[in-house]
CSV table of C-alpha atoms in Angstrom, one decimal:
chain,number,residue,atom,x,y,z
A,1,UNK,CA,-27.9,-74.6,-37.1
A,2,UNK,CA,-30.9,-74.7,-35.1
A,3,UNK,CA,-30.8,-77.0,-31.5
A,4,UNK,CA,-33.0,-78.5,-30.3
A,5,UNK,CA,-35.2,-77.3,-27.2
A,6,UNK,CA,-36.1,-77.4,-23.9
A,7,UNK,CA,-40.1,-77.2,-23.1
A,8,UNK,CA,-39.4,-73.5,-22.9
A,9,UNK,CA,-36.7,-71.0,-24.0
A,10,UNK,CA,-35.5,-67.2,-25.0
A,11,UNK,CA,-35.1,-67.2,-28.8
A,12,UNK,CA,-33.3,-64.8,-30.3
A,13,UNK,CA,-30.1,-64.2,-32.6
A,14,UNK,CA,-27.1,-63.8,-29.8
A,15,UNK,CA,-28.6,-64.2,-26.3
A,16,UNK,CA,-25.2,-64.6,-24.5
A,17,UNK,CA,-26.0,-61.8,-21.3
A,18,UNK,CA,-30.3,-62.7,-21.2
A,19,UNK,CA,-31.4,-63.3,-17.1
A,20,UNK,CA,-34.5,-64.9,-18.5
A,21,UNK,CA,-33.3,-68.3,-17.4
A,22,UNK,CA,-33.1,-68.3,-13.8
A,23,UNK,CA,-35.9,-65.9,-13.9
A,24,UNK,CA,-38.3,-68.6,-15.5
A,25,UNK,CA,-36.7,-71.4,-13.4
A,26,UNK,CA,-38.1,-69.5,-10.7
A,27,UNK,CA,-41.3,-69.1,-12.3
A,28,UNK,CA,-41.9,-72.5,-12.9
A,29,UNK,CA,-41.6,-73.1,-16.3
A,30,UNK,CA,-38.3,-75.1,-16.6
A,31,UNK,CA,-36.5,-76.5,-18.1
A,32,UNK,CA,-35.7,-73.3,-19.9
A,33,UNK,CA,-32.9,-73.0,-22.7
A,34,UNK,CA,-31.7,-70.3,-24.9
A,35,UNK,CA,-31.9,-70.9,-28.5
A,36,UNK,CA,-29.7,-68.7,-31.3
A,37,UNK,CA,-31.2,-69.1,-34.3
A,38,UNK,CA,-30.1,-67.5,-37.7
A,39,UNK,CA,-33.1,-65.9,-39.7
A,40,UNK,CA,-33.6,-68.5,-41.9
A,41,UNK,CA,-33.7,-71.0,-39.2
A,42,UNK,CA,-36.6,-69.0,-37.1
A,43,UNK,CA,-39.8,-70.1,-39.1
A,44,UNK,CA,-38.8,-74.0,-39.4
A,45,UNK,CA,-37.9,-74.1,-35.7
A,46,UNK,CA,-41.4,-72.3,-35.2
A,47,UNK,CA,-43.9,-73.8,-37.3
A,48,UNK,CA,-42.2,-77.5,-37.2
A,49,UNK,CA,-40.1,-78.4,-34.1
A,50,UNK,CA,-42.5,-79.9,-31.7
A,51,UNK,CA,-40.2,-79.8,-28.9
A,52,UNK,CA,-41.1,-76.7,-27.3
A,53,UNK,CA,-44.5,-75.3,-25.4
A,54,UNK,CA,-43.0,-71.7,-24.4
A,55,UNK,CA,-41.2,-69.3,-26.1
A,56,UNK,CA,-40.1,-65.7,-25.2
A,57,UNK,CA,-39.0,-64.1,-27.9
A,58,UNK,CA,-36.4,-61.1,-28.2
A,59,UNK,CA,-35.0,-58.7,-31.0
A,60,UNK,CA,-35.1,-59.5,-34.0
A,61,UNK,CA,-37.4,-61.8,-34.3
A,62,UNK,CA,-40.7,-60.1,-32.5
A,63,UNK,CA,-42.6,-59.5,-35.6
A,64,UNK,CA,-41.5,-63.3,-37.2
A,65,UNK,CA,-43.2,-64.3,-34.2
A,66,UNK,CA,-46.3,-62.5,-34.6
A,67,UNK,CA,-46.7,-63.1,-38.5
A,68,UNK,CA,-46.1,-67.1,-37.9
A,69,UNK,CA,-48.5,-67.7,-34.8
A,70,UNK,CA,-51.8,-69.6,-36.1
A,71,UNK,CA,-53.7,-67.2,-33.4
A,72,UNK,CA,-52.8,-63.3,-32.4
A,73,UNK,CA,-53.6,-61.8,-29.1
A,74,UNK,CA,-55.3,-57.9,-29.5
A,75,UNK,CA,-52.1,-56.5,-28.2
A,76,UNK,CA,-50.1,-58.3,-30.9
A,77,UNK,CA,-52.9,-57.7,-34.0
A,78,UNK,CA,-52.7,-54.1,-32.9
A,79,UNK,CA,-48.6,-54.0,-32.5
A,80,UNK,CA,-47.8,-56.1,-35.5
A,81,UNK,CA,-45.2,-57.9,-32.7
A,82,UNK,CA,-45.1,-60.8,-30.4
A,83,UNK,CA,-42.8,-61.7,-27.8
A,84,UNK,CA,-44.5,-64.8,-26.6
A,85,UNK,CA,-45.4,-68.4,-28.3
A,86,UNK,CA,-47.2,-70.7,-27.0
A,87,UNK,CA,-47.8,-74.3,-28.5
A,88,UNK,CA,-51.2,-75.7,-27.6
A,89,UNK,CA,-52.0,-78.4,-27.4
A,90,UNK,CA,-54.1,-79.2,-30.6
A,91,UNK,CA,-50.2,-78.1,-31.9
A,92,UNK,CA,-51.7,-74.4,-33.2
A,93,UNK,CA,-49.5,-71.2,-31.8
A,94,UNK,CA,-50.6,-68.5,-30.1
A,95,UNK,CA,-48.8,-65.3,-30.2
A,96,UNK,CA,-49.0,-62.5,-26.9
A,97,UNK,CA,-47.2,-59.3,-26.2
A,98,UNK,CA,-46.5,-59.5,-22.3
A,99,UNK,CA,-44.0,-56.8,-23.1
A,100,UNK,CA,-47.2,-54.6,-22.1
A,101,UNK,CA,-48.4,-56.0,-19.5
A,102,UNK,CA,-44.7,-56.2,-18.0
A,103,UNK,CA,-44.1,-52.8,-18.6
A,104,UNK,CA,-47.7,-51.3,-16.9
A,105,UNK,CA,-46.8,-53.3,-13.7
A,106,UNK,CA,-43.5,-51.9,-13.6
A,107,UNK,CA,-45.5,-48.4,-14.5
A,108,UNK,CA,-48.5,-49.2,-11.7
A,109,UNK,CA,-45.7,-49.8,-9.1
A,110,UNK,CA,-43.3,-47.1,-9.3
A,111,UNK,CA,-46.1,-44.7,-9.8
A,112,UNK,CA,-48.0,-45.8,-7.0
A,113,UNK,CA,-44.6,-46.0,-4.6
A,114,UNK,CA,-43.2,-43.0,-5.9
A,115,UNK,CA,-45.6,-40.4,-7.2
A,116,UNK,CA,-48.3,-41.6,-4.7
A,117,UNK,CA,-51.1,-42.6,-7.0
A,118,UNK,CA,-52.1,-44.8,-9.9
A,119,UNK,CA,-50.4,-44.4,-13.4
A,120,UNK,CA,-53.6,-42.9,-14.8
A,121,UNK,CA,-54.5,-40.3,-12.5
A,122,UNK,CA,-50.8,-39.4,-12.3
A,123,UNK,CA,-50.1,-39.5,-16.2
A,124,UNK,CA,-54.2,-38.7,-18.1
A,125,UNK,CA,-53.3,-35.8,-20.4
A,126,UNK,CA,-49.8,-35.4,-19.3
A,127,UNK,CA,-46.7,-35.6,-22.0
A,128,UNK,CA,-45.1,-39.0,-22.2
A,129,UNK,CA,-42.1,-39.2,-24.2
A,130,UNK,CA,-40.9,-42.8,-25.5
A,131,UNK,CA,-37.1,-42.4,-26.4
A,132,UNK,CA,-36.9,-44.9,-30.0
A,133,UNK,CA,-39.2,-46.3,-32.4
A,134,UNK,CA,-38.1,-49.6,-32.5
A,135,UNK,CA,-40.5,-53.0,-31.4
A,136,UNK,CA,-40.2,-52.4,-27.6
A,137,UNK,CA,-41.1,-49.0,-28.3
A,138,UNK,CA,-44.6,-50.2,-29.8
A,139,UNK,CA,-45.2,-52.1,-27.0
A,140,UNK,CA,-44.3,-49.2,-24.2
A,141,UNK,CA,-46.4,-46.7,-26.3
A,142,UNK,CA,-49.6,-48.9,-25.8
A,143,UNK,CA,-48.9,-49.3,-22.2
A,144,UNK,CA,-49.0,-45.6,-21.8
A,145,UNK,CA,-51.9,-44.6,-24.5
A,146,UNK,CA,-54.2,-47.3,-21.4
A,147,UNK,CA,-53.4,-44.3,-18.9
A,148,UNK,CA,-54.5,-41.3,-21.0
A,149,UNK,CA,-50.9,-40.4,-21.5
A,150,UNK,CA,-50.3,-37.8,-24.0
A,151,UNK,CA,-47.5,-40.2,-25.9
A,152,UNK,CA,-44.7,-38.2,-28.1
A,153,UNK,CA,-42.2,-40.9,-29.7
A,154,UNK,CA,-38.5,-39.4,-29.6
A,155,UNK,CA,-36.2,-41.0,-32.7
A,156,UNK,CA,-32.8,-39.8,-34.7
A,157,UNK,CA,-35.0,-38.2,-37.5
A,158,UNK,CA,-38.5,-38.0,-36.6
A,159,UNK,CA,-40.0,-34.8,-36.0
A,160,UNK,CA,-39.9,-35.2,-32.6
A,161,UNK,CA,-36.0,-35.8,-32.3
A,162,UNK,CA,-32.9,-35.7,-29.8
A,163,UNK,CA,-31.8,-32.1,-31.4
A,164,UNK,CA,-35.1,-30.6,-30.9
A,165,UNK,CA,-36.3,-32.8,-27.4
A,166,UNK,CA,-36.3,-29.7,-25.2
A,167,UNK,CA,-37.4,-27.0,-27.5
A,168,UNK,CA,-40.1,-29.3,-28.6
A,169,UNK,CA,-41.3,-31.0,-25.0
A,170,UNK,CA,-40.2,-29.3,-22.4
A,171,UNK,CA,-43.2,-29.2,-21.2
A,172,UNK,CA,-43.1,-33.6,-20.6
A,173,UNK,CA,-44.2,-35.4,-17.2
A,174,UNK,CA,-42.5,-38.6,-18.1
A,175,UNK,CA,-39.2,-40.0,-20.3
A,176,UNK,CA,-39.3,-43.4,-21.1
A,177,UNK,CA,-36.1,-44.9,-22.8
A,178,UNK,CA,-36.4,-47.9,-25.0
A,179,UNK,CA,-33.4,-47.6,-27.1
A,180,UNK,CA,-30.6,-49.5,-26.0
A,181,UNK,CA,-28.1,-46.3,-25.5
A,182,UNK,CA,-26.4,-47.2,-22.0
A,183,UNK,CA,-27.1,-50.8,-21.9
A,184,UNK,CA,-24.1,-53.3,-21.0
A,185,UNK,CA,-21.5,-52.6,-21.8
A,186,UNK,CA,-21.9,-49.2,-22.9
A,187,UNK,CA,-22.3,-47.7,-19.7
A,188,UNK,CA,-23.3,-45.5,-18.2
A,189,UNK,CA,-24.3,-44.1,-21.6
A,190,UNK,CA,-27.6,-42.0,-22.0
A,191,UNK,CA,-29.6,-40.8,-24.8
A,192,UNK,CA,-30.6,-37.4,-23.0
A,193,UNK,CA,-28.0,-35.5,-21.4
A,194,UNK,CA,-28.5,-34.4,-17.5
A,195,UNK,CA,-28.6,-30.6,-18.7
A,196,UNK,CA,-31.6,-31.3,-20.8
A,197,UNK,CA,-33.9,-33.1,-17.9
A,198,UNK,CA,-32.8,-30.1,-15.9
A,199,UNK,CA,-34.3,-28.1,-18.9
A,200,UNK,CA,-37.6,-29.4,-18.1
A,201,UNK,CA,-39.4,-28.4,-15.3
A,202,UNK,CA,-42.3,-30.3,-15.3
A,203,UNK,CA,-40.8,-34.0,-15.3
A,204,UNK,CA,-41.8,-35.8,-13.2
A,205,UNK,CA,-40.2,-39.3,-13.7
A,206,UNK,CA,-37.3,-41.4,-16.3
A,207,UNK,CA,-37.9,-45.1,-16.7
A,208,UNK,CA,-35.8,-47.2,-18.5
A,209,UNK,CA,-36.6,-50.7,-20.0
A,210,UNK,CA,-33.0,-51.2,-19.9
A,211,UNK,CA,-32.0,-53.8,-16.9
A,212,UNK,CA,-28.2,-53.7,-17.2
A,213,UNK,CA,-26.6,-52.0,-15.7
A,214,UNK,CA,-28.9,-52.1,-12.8
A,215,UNK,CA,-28.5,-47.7,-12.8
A,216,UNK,CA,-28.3,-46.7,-16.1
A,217,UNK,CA,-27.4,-43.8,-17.4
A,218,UNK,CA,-30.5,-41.7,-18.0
A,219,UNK,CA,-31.4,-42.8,-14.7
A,220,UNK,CA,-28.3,-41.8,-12.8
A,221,UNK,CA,-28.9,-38.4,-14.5
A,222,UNK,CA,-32.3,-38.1,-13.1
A,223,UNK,CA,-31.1,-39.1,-9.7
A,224,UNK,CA,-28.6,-36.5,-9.9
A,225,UNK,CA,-31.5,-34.1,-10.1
A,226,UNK,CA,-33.9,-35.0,-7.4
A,227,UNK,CA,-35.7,-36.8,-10.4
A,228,UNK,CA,-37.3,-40.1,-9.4
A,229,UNK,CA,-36.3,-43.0,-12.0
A,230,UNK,CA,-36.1,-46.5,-12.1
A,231,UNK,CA,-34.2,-48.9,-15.0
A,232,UNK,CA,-36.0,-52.3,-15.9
A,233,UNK,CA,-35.1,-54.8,-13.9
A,234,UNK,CA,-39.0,-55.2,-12.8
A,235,UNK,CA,-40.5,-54.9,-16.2
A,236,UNK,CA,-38.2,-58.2,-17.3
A,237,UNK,CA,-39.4,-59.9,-14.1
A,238,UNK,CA,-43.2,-58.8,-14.7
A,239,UNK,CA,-43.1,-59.5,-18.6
A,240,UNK,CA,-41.5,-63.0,-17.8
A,241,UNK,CA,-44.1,-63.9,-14.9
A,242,UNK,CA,-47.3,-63.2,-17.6
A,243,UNK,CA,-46.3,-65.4,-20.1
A,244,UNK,CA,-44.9,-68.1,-17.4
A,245,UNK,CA,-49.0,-68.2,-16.9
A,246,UNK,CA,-49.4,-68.7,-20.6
A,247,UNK,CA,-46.7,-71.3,-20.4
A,248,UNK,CA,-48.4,-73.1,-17.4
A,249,UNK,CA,-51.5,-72.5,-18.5
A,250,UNK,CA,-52.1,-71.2,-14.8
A,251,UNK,CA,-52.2,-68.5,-12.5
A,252,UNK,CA,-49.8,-67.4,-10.6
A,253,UNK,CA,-49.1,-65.5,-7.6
A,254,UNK,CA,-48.3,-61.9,-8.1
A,255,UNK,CA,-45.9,-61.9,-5.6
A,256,UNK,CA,-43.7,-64.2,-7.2
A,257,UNK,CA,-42.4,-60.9,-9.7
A,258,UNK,CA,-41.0,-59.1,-6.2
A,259,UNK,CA,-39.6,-62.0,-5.0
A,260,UNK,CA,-37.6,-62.8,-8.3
A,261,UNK,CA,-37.0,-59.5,-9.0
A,262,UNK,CA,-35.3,-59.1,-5.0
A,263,UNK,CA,-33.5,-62.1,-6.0
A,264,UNK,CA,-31.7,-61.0,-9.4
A,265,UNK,CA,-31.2,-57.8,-8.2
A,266,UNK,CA,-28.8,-59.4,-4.9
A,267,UNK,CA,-26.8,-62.1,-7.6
A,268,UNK,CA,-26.0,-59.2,-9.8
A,269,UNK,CA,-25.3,-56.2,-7.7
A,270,UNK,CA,-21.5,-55.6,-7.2
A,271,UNK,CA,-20.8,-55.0,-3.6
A,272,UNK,CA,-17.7,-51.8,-4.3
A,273,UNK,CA,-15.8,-51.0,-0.8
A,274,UNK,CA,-14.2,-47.8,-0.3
A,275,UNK,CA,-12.5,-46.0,2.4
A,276,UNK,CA,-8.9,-44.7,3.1
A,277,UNK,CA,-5.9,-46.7,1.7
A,278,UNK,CA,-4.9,-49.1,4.2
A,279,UNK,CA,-8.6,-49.7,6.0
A,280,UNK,CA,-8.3,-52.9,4.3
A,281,UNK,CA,-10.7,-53.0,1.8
A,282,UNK,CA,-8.6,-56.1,0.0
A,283,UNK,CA,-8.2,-58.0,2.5
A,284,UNK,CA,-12.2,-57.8,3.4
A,285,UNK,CA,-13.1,-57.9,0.1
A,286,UNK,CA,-11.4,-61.1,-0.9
A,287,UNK,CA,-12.9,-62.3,2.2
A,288,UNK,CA,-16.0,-61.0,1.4
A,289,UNK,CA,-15.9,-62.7,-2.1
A,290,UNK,CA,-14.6,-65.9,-0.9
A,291,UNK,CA,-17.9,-66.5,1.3
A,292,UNK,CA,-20.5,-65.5,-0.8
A,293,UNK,CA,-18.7,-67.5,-3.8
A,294,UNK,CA,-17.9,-64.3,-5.8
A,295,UNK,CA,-15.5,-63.3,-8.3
A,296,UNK,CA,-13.1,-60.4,-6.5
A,297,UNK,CA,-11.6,-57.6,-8.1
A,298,UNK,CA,-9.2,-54.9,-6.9
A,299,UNK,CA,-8.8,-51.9,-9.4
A,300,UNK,CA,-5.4,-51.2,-7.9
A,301,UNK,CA,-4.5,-55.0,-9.6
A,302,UNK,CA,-6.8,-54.8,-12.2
A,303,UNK,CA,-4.6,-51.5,-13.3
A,304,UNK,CA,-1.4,-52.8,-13.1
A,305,UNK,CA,-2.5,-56.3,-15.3
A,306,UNK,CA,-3.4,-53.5,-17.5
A,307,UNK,CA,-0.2,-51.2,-17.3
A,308,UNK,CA,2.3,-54.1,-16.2
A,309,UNK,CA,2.9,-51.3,-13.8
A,310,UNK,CA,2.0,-51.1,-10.2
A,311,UNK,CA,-0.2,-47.9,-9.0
A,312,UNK,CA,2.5,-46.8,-7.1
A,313,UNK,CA,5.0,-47.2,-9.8
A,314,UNK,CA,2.3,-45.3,-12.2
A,315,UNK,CA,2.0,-42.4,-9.4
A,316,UNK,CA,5.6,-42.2,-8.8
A,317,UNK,CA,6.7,-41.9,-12.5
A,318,UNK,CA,3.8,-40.9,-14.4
A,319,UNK,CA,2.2,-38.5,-11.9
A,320,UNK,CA,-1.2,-38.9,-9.9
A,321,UNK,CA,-3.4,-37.2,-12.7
A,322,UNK,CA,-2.0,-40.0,-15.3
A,323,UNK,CA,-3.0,-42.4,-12.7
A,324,UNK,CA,-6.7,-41.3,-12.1
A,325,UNK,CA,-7.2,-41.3,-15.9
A,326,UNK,CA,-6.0,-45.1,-16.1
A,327,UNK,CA,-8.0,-46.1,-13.1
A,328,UNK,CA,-11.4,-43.9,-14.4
A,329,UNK,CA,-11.5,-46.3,-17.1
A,330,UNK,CA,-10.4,-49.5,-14.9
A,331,UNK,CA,-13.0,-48.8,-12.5
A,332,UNK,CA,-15.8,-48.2,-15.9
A,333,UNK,CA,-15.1,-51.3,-17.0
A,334,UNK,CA,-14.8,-53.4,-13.6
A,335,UNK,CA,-18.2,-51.9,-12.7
A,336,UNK,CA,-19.7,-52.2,-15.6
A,337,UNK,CA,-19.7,-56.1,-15.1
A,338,UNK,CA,-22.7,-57.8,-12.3
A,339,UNK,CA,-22.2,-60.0,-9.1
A,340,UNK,CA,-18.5,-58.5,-8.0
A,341,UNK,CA,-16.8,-57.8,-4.6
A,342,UNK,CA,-15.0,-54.6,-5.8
A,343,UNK,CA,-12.3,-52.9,-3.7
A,344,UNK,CA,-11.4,-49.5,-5.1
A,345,UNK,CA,-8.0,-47.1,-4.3
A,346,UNK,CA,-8.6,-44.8,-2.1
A,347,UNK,CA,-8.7,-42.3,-4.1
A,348,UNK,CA,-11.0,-43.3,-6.1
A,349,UNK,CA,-13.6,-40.3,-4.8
A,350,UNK,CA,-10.7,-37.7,-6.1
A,351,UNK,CA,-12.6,-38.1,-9.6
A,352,UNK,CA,-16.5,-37.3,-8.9
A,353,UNK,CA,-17.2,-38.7,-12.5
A,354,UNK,CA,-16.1,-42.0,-10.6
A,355,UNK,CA,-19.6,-42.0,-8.4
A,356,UNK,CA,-21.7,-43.0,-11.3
A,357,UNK,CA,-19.1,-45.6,-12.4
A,358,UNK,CA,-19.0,-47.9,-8.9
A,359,UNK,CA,-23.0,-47.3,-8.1
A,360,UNK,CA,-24.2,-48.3,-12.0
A,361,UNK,CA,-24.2,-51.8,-10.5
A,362,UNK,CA,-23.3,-51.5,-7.2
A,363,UNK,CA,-24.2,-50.9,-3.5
A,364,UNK,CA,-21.0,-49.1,-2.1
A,365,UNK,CA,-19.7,-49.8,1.2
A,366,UNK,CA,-17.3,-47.8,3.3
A,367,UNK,CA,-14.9,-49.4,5.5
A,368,UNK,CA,-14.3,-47.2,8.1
A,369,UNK,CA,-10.2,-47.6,10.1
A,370,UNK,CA,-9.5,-45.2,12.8
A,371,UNK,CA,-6.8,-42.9,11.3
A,372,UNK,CA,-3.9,-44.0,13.8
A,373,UNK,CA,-4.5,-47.8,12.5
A,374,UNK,CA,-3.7,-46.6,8.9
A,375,UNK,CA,-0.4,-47.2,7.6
A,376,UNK,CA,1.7,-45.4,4.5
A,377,UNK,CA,4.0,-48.0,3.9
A,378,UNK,CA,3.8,-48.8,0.1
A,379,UNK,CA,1.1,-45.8,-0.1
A,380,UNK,CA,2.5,-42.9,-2.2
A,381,UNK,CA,-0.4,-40.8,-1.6
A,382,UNK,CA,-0.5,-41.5,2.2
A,383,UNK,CA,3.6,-41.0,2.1
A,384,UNK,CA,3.3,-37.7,0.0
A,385,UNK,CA,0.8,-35.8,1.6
A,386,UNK,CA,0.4,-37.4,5.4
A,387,UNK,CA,-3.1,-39.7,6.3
A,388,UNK,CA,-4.3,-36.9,8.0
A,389,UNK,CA,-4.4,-34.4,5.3
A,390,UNK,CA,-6.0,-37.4,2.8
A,391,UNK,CA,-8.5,-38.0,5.2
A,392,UNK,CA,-9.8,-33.9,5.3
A,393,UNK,CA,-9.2,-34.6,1.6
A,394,UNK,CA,-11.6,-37.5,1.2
A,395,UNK,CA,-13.8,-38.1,4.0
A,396,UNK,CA,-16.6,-36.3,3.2
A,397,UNK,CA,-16.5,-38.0,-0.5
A,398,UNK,CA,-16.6,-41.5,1.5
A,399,UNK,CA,-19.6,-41.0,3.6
A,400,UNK,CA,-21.8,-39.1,0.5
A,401,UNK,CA,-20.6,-41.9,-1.8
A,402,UNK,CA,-21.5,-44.9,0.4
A,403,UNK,CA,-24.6,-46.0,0.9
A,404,UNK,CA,-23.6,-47.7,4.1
A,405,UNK,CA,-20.6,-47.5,6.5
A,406,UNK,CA,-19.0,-50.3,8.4
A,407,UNK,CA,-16.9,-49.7,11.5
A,408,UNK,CA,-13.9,-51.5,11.1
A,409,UNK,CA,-13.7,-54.4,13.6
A,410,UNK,CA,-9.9,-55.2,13.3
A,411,UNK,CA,-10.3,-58.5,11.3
A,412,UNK,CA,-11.5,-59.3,7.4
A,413,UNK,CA,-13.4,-62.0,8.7
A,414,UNK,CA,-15.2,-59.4,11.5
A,415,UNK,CA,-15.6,-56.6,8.9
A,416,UNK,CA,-16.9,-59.0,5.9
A,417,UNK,CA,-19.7,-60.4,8.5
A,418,UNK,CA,-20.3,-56.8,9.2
A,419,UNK,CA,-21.0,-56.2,5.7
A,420,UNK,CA,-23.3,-59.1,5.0
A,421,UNK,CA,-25.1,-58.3,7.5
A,422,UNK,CA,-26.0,-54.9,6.6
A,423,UNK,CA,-26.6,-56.5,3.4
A,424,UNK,CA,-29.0,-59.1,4.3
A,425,UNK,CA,-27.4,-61.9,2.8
């Protein structure tokens, strides 16, 4: 049944993980609501509830939202799909894409920050390859075709398709994914496997309109390759900022999308700690957790909740290889989730397809004990093989891993003020 709604508000079918909410809030135009409506529902809610003066719209109900505006923008004539609404005030709708405009900011910036020049001089006549066919597709393929981009749509049967990508456009400058392969939670998924970007010597750059996780899979691929990439945290900002105007029915300042986007980006990251066992990643992270109001997790728990086994029980009776495999897929799916403190096992780093897992979402922090403050007792790995040989073992995977270290200071309290400090919060 259709509810009623707020001046503005994300319709869609099932809208249960959107950020458009406290992105608009920030924006300006709130009170903002998320409506689930069932098809039947969408074109009475549209054309007769005169509650609302702002809708975004999502899947699947862009081109409803185009065919039932009174007025189309260009963008939405020429894409047959709309994913603003906006209720003027003679009570006629207007219907815009700012999926383009959102996605050529987030295009402008990253090319001018990381290929040094505007998108047009960097991408005219170049091979662009959009990855699906689907609505946002549409609206990513006119973004590009504005900078003389030589666009090549990628889908399951086309004739450009996944079996043939290389053979067929090897030759590409940029790979755009709009499909939602490796989106939450099916992550880190990717539609293009890392052996195939390595096939192509001439990339210069993956994008990804998916924003979560925060490093999706395609894109943790490209970074694996020197490949700059970004995922689409800034297009959802930028897309939501240009209709905001439409909503207010003024400007507003541009540097409102960094500010939001900054924002999101520090409520959703996990914060994963790492180190050797006994450095006390727990006992900082709860801490950790407990001041900035956070949900904690420690895989080491999470796995025996799952197993009704304790790790070292698991190690001691199963083996450490039938551990690893257990906490691989605890750590995926703790990961996978936003705004965690996660403490991992130390030896966590023993499994390097864990590295994608903790930083899909994550800025990873090692807490750094001097080795004669580490202790074995209840440690089976530390017992069996000694803390010095686990350290020669693992440190190197700890520093490479981390994207900052922390000295520890001797307390939770000292070492969690360490770490939001070198955070910023």
């Amino acid at each position: 049944m259709a509810a009623a709604a707020t001046p503005f508000g994300l319709l869609g079918r099932k809208l249960g993980h959107s950020w458009s909410k406290p992105i608009h809030e920030q924006l300006g135009s709130a009170p903002y609501s998320h409506i689930e409506l069932e098809p039947e529902e969408v074109a009475p809610f549209i054309r007769e509830n005169g509650s609302w003066r702002g809708l975004n719209v999502t899947m699947p109900y862009k081109l409803d939202a185009a065919r039932l505006a009174d007025e189309r923008s260009p963008r939405v004539e020429a894409l047959g799909a709309a994913n603003t609404l906006v209720r003027r005030e003679d009570g006629s709708v207007f219907a815009e894409n700012t999926d383009v405009l959102g996605f050529s900011w987030m295009l402008g910036r990253f090319c001018s920050r990381e290929l040094g020049s505007d998108a047009a001089t960097v991408l005219a006549g170049k091979k662009a390859l959009v990855l699906g066919s689907g609505g946002a597709s549409q609206a990513i393929q006119a973004s590009l075709a504005d900078t003389g981009a030589d666009v090549v749509v990628v889908s399951r049967s086309g004739a450009d398709n996944y079996g043939n990508l290389v053979e067929r456009n090897a030759d590409a400058a940029l790979i755009v994914n709009t499909t939602p392969v490796g989106m939450y939670p099916n992550c880190p998924g990717t539609p293009v496997a890392e052996e195939d970007l390595a096939r192509m010597p001439g990339l210069l750059a993956v994008l990804d309109i998916v924003y979560n996780p925060r490093r999706t899979g395609i894109c943790l691929a490209a970074e694996h390759l020197g490949i700059p990439s970004e995922s689409g945290l800034a297009m959802l900002v930028a897309q939501a900022f240009f209709a905001s105007e439409l909503f207010q029915a003024k400007k507003l300042d541009e540097a409102l999308i960094e500010g939001i986007e900054a924002s999101i980006y520090r409520q959703t990251q996990n914060i994963v700690l790492i180190g050797m066992p006994g450095a006390g990643k727990t006992t900082t992270g709860r801490r950790l957790a407990h001041l900035l109001g956070r949900p904690f997790v420690d895989v080491d728990e999470a796995v025996a909740q799952k197993c009704g086994r304790s790790a070292a029980s698991i190690i001691e009776t199963d083996g450490e290889d039938a551990f690893r495999r257990i906490e691989t897929e605890v750590t995926g799916e703790c990961c996978a989730r936003s705004g965690l403190v996660v403490a991992c096992g130390g030896g966590v780093v023993t499994r390097p397809e864990n590295r994608d897992l903790l930083r899909q979402n994550g800025t990873v922090i090692m807490i750094d004990r001097p080795l004669s403050e580490l202790s074995s007792n209840g440690r089976p790995m530390s017992r069996a093989k000694g803390v010095e040989r686990l350290a020669a073992e693992r440190m190197d995977a700890y520093r490479s891993w981390s994207d900052a270290r922390i000295a520890c200071s001797g307390s939770a309290e000292g070492d969690a003020a360490q770490i939001l400090q070198t955070l910023g919060f």
